[in-house]
PDB file of C-alpha atoms in Angstrom:
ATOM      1  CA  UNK A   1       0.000   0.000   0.000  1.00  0.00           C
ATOM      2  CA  UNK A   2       1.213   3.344  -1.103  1.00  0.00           C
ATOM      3  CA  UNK A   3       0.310   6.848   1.224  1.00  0.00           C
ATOM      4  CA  UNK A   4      -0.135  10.625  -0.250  1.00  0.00           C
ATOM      5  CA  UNK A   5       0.467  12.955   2.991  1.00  0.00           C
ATOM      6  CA  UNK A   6       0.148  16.523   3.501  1.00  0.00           C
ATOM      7  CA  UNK A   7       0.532  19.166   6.018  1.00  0.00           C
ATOM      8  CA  UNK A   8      -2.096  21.498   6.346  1.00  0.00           C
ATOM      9  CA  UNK A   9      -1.110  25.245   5.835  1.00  0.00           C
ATOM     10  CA  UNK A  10      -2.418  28.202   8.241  1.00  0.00           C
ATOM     11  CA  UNK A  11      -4.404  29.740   5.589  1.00  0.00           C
ATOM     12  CA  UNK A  12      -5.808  26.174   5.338  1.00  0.00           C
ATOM     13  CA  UNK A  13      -6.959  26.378   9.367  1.00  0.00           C
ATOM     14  CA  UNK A  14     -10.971  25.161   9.054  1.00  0.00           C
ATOM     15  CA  UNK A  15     -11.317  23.150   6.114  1.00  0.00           C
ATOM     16  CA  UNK A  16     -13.243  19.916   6.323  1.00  0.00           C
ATOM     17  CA  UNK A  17     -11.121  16.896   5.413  1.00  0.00           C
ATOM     18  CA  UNK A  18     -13.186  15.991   2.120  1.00  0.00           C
ATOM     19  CA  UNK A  19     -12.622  19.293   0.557  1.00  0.00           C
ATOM     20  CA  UNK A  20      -9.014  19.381   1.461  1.00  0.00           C
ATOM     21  CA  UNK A  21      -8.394  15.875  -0.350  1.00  0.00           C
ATOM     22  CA  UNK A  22     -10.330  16.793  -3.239  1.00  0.00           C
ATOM     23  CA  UNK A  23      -8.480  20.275  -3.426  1.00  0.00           C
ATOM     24  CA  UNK A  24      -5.382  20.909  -2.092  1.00  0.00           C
ATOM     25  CA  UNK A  25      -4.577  16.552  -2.492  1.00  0.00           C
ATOM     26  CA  UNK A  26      -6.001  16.438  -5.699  1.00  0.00           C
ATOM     27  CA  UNK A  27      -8.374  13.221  -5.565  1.00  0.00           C
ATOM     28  CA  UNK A  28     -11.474  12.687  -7.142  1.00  0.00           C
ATOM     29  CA  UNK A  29     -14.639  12.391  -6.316  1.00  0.00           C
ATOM     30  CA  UNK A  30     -14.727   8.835  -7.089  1.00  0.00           C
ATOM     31  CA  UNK A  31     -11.564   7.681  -5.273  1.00  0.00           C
ATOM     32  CA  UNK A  32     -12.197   9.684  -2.287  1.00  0.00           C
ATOM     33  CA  UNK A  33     -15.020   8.005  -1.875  1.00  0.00           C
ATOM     34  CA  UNK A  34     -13.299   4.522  -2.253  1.00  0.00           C
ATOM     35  CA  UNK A  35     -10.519   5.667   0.373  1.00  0.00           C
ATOM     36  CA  UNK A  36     -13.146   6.889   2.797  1.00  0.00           C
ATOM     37  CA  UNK A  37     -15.092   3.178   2.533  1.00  0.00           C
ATOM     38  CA  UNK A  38     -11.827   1.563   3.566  1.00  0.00           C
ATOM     39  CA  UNK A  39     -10.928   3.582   6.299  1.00  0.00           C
ATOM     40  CA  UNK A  40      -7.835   4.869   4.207  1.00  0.00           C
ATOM     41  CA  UNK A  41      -8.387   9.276   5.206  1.00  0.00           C
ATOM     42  CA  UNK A  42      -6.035   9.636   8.010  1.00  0.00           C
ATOM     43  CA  UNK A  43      -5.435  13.325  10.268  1.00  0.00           C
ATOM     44  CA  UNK A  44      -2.592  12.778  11.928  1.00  0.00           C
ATOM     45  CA  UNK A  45      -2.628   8.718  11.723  1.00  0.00           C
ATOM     46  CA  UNK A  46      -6.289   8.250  12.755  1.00  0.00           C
ATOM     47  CA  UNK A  47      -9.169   7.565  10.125  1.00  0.00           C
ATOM     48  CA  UNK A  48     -11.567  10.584  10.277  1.00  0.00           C
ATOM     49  CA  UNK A  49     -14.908  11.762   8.459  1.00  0.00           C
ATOM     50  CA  UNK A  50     -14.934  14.037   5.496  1.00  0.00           C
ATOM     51  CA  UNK A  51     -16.665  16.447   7.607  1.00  0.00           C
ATOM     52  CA  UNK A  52     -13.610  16.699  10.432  1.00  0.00           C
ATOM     53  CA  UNK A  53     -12.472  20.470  10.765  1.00  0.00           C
ATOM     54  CA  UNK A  54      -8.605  20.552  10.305  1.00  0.00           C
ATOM     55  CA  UNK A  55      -6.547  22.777  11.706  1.00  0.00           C
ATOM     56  CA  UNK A  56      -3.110  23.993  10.799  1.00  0.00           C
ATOM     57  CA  UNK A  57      -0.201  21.580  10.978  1.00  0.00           C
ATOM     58  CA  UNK A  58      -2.307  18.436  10.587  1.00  0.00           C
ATOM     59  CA  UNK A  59      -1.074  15.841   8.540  1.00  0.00           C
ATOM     60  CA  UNK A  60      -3.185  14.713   5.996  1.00  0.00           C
ATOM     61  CA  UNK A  61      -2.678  10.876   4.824  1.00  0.00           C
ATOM     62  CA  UNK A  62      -4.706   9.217   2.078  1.00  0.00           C
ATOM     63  CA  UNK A  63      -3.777   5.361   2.286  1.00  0.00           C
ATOM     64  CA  UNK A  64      -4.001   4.279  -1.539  1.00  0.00           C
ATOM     65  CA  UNK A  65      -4.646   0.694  -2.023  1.00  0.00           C
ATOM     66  CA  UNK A  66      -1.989  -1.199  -4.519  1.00  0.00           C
ATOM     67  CA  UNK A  67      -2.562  -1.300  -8.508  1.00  0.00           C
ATOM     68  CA  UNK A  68      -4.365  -4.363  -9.100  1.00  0.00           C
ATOM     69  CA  UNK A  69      -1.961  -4.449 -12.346  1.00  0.00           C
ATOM     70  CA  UNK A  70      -2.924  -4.376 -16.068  1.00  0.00           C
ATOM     71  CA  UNK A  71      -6.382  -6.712 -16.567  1.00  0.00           C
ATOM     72  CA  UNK A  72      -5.951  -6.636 -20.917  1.00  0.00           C
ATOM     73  CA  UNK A  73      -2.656  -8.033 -20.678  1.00  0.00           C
ATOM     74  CA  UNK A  74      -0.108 -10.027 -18.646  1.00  0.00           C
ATOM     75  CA  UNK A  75       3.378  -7.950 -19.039  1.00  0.00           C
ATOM     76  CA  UNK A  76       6.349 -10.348 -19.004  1.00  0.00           C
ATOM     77  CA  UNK A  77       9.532  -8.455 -17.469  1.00  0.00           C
ATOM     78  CA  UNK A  78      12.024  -8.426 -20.315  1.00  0.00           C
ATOM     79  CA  UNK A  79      15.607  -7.739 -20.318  1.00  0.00           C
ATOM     80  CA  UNK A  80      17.052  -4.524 -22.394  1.00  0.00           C
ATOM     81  CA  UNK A  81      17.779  -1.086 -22.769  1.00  0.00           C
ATOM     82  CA  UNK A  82      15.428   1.405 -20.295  1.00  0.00           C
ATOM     83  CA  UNK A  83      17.258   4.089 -19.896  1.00  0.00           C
ATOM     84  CA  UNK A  84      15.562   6.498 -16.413  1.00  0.00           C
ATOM     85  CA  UNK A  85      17.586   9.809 -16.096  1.00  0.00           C
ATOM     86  CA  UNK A  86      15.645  10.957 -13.287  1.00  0.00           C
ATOM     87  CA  UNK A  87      13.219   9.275 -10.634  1.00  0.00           C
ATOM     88  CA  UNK A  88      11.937   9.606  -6.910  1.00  0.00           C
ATOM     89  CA  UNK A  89       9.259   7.258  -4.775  1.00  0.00           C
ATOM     90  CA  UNK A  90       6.799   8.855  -7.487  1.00  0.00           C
ATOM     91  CA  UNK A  91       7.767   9.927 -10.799  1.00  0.00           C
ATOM     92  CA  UNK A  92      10.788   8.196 -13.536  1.00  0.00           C
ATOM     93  CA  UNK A  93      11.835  10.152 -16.491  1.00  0.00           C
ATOM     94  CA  UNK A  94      12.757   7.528 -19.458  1.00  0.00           C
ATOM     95  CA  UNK A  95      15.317   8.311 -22.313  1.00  0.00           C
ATOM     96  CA  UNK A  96      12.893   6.242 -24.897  1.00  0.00           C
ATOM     97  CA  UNK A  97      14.871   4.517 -27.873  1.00  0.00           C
ATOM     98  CA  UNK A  98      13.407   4.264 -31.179  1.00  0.00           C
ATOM     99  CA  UNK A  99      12.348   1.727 -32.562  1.00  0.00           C
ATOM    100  CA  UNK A 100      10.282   0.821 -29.108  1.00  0.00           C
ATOM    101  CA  UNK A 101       6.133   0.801 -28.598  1.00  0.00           C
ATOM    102  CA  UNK A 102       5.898   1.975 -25.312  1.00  0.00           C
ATOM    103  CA  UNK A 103       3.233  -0.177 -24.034  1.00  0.00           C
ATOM    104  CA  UNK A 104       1.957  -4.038 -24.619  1.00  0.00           C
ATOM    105  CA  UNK A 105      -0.834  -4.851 -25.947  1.00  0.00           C
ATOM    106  CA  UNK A 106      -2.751  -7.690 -27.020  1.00  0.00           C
ATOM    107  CA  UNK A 107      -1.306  -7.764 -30.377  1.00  0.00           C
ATOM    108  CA  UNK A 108       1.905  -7.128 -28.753  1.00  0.00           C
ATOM    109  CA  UNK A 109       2.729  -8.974 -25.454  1.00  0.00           C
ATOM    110  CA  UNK A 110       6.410  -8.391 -25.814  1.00  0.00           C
ATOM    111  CA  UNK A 111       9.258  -6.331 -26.910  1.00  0.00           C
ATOM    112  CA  UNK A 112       8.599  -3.099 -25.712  1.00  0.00           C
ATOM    113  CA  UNK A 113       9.471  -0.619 -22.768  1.00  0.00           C
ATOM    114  CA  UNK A 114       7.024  -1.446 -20.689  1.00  0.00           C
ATOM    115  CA  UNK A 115       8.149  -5.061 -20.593  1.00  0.00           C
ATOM    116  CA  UNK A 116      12.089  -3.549 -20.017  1.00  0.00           C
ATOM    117  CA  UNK A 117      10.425  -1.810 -17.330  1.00  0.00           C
ATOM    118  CA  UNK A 118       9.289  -4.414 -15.692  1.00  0.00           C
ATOM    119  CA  UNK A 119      12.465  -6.082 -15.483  1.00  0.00           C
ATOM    120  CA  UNK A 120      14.344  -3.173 -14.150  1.00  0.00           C
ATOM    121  CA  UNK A 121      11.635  -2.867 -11.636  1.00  0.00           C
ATOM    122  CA  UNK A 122      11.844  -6.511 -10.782  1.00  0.00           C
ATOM    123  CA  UNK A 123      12.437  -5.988  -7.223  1.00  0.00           C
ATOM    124  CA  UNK A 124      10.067  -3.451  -6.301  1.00  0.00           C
ATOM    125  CA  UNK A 125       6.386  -5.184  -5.349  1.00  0.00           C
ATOM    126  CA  UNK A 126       3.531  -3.818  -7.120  1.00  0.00           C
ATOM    127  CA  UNK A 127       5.558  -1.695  -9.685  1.00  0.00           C
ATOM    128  CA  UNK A 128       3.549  -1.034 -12.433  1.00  0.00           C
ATOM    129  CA  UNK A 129       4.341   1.466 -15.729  1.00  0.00           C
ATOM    130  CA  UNK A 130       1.934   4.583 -15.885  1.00  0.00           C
ATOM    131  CA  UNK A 131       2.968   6.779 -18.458  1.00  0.00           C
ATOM    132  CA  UNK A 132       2.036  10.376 -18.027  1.00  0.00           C
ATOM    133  CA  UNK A 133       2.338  10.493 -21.917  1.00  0.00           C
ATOM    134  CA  UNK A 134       3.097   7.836 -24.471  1.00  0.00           C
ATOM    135  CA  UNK A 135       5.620   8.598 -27.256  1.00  0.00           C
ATOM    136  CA  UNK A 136       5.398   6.691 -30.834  1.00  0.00           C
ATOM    137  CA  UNK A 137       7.073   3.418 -31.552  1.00  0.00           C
ATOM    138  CA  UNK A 138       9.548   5.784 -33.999  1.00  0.00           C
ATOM    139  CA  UNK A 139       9.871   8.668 -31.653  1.00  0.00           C
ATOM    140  CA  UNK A 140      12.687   8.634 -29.261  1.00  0.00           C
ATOM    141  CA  UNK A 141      13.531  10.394 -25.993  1.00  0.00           C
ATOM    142  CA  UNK A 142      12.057  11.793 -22.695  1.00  0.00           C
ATOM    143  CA  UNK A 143       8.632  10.767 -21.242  1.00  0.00           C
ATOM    144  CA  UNK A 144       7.064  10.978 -17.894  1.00  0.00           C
ATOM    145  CA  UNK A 145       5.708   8.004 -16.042  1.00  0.00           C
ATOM    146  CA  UNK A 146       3.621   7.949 -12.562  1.00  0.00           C
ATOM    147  CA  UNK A 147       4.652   5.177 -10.069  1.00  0.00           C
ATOM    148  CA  UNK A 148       0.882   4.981  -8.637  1.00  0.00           C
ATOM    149  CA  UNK A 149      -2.367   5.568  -9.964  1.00  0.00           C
ATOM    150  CA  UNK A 150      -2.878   9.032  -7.613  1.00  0.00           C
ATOM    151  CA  UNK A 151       0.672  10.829  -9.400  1.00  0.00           C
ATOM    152  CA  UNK A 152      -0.552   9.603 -12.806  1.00  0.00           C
ATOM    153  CA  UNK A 153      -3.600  11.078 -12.287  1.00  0.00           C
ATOM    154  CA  UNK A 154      -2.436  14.735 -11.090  1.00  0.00           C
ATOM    155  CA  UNK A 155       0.361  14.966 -13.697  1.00  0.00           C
ATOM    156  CA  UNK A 156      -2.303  14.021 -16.543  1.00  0.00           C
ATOM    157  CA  UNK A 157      -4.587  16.740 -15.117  1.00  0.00           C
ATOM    158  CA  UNK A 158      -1.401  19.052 -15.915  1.00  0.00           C
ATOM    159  CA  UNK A 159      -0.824  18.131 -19.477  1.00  0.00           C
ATOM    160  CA  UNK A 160      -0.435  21.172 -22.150  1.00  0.00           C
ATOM    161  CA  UNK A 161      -0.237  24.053 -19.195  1.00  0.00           C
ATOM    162  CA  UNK A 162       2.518  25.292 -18.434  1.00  0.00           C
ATOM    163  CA  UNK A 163       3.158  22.952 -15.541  1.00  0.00           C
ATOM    164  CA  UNK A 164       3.883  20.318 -17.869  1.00  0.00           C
ATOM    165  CA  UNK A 165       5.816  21.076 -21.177  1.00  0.00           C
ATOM    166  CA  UNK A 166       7.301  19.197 -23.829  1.00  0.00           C
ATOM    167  CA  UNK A 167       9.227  19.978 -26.625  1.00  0.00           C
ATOM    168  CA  UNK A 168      10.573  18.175 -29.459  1.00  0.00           C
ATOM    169  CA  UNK A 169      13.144  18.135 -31.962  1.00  0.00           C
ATOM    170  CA  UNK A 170      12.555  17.292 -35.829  1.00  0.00           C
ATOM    171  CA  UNK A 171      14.985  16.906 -39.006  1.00  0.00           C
ATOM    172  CA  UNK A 172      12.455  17.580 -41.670  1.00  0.00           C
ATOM    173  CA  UNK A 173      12.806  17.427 -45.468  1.00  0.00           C
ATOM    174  CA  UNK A 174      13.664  20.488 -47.421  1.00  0.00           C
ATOM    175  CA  UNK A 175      14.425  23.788 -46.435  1.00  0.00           C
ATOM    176  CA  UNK A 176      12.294  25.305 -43.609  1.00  0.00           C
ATOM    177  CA  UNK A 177      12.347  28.952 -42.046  1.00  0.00           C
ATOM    178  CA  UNK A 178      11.432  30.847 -39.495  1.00  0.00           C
ATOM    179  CA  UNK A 179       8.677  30.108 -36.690  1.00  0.00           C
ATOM    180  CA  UNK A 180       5.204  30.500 -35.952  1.00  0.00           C
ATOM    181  CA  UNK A 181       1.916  28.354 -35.236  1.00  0.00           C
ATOM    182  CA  UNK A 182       0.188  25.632 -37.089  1.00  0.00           C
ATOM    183  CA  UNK A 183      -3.317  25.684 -36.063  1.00  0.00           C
ATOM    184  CA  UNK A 184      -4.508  22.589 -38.159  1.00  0.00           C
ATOM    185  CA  UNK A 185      -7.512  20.726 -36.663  1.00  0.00           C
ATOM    186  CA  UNK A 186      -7.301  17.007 -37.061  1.00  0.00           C
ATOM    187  CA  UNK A 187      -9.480  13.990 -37.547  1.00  0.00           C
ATOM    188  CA  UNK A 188      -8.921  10.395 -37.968  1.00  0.00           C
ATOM    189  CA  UNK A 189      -8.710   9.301 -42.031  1.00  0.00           C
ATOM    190  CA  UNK A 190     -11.698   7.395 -42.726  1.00  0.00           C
ATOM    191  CA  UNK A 191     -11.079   3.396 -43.039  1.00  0.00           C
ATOM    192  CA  UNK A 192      -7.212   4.011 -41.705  1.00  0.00           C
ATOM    193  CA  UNK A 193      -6.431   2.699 -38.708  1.00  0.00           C
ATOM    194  CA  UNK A 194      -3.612   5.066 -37.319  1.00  0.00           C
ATOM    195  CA  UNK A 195      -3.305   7.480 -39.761  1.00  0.00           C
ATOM    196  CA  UNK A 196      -4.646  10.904 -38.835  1.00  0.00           C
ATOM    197  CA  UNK A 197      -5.312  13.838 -41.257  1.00  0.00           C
ATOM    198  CA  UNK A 198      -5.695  17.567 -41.457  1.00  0.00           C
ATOM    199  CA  UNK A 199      -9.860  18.786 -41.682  1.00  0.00           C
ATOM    200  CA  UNK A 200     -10.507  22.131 -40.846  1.00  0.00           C
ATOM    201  CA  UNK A 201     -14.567  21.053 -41.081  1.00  0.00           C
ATOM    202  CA  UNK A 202     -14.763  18.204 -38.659  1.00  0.00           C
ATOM    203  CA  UNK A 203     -11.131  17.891 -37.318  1.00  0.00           C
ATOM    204  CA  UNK A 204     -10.221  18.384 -33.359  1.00  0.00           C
ATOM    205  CA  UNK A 205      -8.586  21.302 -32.474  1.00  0.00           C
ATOM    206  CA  UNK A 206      -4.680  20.880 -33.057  1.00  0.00           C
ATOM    207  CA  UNK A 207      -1.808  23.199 -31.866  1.00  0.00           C
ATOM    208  CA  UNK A 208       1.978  23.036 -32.602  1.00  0.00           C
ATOM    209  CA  UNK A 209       4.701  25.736 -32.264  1.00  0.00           C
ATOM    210  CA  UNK A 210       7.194  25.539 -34.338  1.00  0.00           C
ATOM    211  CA  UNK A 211      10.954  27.568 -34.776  1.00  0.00           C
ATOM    212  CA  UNK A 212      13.511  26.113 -37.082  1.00  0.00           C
ATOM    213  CA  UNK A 213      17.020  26.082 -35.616  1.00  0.00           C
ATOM    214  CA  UNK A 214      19.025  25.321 -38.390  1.00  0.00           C
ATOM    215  CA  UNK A 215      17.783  25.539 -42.130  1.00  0.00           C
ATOM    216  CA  UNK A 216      19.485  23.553 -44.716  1.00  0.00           C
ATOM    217  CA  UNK A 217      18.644  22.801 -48.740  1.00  0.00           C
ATOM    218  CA  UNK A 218      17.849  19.200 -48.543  1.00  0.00           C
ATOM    219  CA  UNK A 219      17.133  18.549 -44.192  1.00  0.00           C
ATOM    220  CA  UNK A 220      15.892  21.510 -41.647  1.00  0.00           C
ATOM    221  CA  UNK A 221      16.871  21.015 -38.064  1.00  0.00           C
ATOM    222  CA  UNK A 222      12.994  22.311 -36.350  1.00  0.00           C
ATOM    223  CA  UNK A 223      12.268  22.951 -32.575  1.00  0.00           C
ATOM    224  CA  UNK A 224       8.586  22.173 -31.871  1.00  0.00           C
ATOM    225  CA  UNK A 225       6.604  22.359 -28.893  1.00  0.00           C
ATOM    226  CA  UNK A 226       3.027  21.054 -28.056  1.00  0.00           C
ATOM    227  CA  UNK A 227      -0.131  22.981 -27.254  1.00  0.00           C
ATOM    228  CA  UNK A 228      -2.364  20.138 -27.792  1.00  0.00           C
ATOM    229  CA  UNK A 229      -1.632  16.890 -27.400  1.00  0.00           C
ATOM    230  CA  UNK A 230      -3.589  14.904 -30.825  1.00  0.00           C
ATOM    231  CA  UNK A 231      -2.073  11.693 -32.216  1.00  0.00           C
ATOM    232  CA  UNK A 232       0.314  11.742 -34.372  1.00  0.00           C
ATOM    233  CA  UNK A 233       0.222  15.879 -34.323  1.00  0.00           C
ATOM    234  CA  UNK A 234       3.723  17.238 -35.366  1.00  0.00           C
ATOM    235  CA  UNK A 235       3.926  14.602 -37.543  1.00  0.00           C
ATOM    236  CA  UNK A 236       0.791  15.504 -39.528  1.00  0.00           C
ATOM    237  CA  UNK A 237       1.192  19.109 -39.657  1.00  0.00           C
ATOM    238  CA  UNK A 238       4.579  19.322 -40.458  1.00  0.00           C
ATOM    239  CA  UNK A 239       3.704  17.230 -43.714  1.00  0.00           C
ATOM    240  CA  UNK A 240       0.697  19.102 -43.946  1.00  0.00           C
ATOM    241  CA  UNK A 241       3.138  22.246 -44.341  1.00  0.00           C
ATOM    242  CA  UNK A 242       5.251  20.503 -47.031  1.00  0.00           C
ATOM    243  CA  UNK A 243       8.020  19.454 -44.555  1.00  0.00           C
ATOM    244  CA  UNK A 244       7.580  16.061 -43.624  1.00  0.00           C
ATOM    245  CA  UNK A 245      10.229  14.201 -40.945  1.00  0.00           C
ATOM    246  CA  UNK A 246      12.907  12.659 -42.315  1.00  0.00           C
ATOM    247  CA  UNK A 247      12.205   8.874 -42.448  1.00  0.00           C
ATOM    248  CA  UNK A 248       8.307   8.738 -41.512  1.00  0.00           C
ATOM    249  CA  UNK A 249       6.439   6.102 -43.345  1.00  0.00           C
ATOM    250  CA  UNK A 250       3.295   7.225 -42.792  1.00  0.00           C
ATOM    251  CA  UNK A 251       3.474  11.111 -43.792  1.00  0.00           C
ATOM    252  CA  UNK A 252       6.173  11.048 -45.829  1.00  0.00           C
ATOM    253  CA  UNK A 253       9.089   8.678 -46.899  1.00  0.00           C
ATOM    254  CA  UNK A 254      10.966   6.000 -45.056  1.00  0.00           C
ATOM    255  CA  UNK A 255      14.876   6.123 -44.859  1.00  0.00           C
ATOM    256  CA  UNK A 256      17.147   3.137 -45.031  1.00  0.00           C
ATOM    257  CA  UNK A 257      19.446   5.162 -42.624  1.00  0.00           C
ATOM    258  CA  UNK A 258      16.796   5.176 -39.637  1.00  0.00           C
ATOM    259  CA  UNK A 259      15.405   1.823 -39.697  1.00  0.00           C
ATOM    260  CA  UNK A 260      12.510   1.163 -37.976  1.00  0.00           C
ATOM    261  CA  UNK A 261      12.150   5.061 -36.820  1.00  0.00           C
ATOM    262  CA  UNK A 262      12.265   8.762 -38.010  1.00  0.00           C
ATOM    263  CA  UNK A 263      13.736  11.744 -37.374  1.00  0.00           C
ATOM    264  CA  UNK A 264      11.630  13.069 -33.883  1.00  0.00           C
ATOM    265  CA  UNK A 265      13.235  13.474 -30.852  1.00  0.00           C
ATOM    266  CA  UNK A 266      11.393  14.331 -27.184  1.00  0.00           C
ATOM    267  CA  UNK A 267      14.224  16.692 -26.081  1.00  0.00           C
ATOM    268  CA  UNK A 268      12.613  18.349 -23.205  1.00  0.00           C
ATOM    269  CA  UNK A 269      10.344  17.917 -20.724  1.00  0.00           C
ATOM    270  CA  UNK A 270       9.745  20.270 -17.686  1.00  0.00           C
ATOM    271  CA  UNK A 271       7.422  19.589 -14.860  1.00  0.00           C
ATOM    272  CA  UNK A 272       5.801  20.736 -11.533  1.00  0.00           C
ATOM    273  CA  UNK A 273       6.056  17.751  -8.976  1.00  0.00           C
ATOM    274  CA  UNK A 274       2.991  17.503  -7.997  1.00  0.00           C
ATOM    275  CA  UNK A 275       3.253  16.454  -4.642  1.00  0.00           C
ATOM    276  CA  UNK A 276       6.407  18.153  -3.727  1.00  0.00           C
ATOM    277  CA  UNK A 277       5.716  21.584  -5.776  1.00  0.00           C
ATOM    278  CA  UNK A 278       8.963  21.460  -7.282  1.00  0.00           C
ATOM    279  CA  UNK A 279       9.899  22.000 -11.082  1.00  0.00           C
ATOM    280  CA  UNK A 280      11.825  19.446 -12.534  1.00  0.00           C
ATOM    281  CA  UNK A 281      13.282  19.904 -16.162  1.00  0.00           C
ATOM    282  CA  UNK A 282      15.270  18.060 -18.479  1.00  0.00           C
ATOM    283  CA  UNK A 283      17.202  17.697 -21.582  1.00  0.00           C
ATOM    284  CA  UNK A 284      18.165  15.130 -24.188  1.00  0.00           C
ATOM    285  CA  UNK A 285      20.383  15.823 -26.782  1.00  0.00           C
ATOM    286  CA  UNK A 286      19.707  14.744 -30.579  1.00  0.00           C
ATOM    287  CA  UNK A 287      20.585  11.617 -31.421  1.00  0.00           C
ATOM    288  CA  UNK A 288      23.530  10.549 -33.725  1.00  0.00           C
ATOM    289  CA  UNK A 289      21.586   9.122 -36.327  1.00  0.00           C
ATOM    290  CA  UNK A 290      18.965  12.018 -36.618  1.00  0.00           C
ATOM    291  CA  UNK A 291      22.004  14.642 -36.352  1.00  0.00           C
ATOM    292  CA  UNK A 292      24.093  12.854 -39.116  1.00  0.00           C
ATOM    293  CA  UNK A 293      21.200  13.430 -41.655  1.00  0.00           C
ATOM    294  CA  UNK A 294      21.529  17.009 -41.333  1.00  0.00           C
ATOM    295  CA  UNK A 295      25.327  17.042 -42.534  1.00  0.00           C
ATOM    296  CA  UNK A 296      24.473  14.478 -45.640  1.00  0.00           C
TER     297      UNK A 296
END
């Protein structure tokens, strides 16, 4: 069993225990309720009401009850490159290399990071992957995961605000300039499976910033950053705009030099913790293969 705690603040003297949890703990509805049924709301160590009146310098525990695990899929742990630059009790930070899936599924029981995961994490009881956000198959670099169902759940609630940013880096064919917006709504193609296209009648609403960092005649090095978080939504637009990545099948053309991948890279991700309050950010830098394609 995993516990959330917090100390109750002076401006927070008089709030009722349910509001608190809901609020300033950031539960919901649904699993306060669960926690309350089981006894698992604690002030100061003793299961209380949601109606108790706090009082400053109470400490607030919510006992969380352990991940059942995954019900769709049995993930076999799986020995292999998993690279986590940064991790506490609550939160890793994977390096993700491409070619990977992130996640198994029942087409795919094996052979992705979620399965390397599982193996590194071996040792720890109930450790189960919770990505924040997922990342392509031929996308590499950072992504968030939660260790617990409660984290996952506040750090998804802070996806495209400024308390959770990512940006990306793209070689993309020909010769692109200068930065701006693409505001491209998208839709799923009709009868495709994955692919996604641009429809500014019936698409979603789709948001990418873009600034290109170095321009060259036949690659363009381009810095993106998400707004909105669509499938498959730098890819898409940047074809849409007549610069698609170097080496993606789907949108534009595959390269024997990136097998199995293309030319997008999660360089940086920057957080707020949200349990400790305290902004994490990180870096990775372009990888050889992508960064060789821009001197060919």
């Amino acid at each position: 069993m995993s516990a959330v705690s917090r100390t109750v603040a002076p401006e927070e003297e008089g709030k009722r225990l349910g509001k608190f949890a809901l609020g300033a703990m950031g539960v919901s509805h649904r699993c306060l309720s669960s926690l309350k049924n089981a006894g698992g709301v604690l002030v100061n160590g003793v299961s209380r009401h949601a109606d108790f009146i706090l009082h400053a310098g109470d400490v607030v525990t919510l006992e969380m009850p352990e991940d059942a695990g995954r019900e769709d899929v049995a993930v076999v742990p799986e020995e292999g490159e998993a690279p986590v630059v940064w991790e506490d009790e609550y939160i890793l930070v994977i390096d993700k290399p491409a070619p990977l899936p992130c996640q198994c599924s029942c087409r795919q029981a094996g052979g992705t990071l979620e399965n390397r995961l599982a193996w590194r994490y071996r040792d720890e009881p109930g450790f189960l992957f919770r990505p924040v956000n997922r990342l392509d198959k031929g996308t590499s670099g950072l992504m968030a995961a939660a260790k617990d169902r409660h984290v996952c759940q506040l750090m998804q609630a802070r996806l495209h605000t400024e308390d959770y940013v990512r940006e990306y880096l793209a070689v993309v064919e020909g010769r692109m300039e200068g930065e701006g917006t693409f505001e491209l709504p998208m839709r799923k193609e009709d009868g495709a499976s994955i692919r996604r296209i641009v429809d500014f009648e019936r698409g979603a609403r789709a948001v990418t910033h873009y600034k290109t960092m170095q321009p060259g005649e036949r690659y363009s090095l381009v810095r993106l950053r998400l707004e909105t978080g669509r499938t498959h939504q730098i890819r898409v637009h940047l074809s849409y705009a007549g610069h698609p990545i170097a080496g993606d099948f789907l949108y534009g053309t595959e390269l024997e030099a990136l097998p199995g991948r293309f030319a997008l890279h999660a360089s940086r991700i920057r957080f707020r913790h949200p349990l400790t309050g305290e902004m994490i950010e990180l870096r990775s830098p372009l990888p050889g293969p992508l960064a060789a394609l821009l001197n060919s």
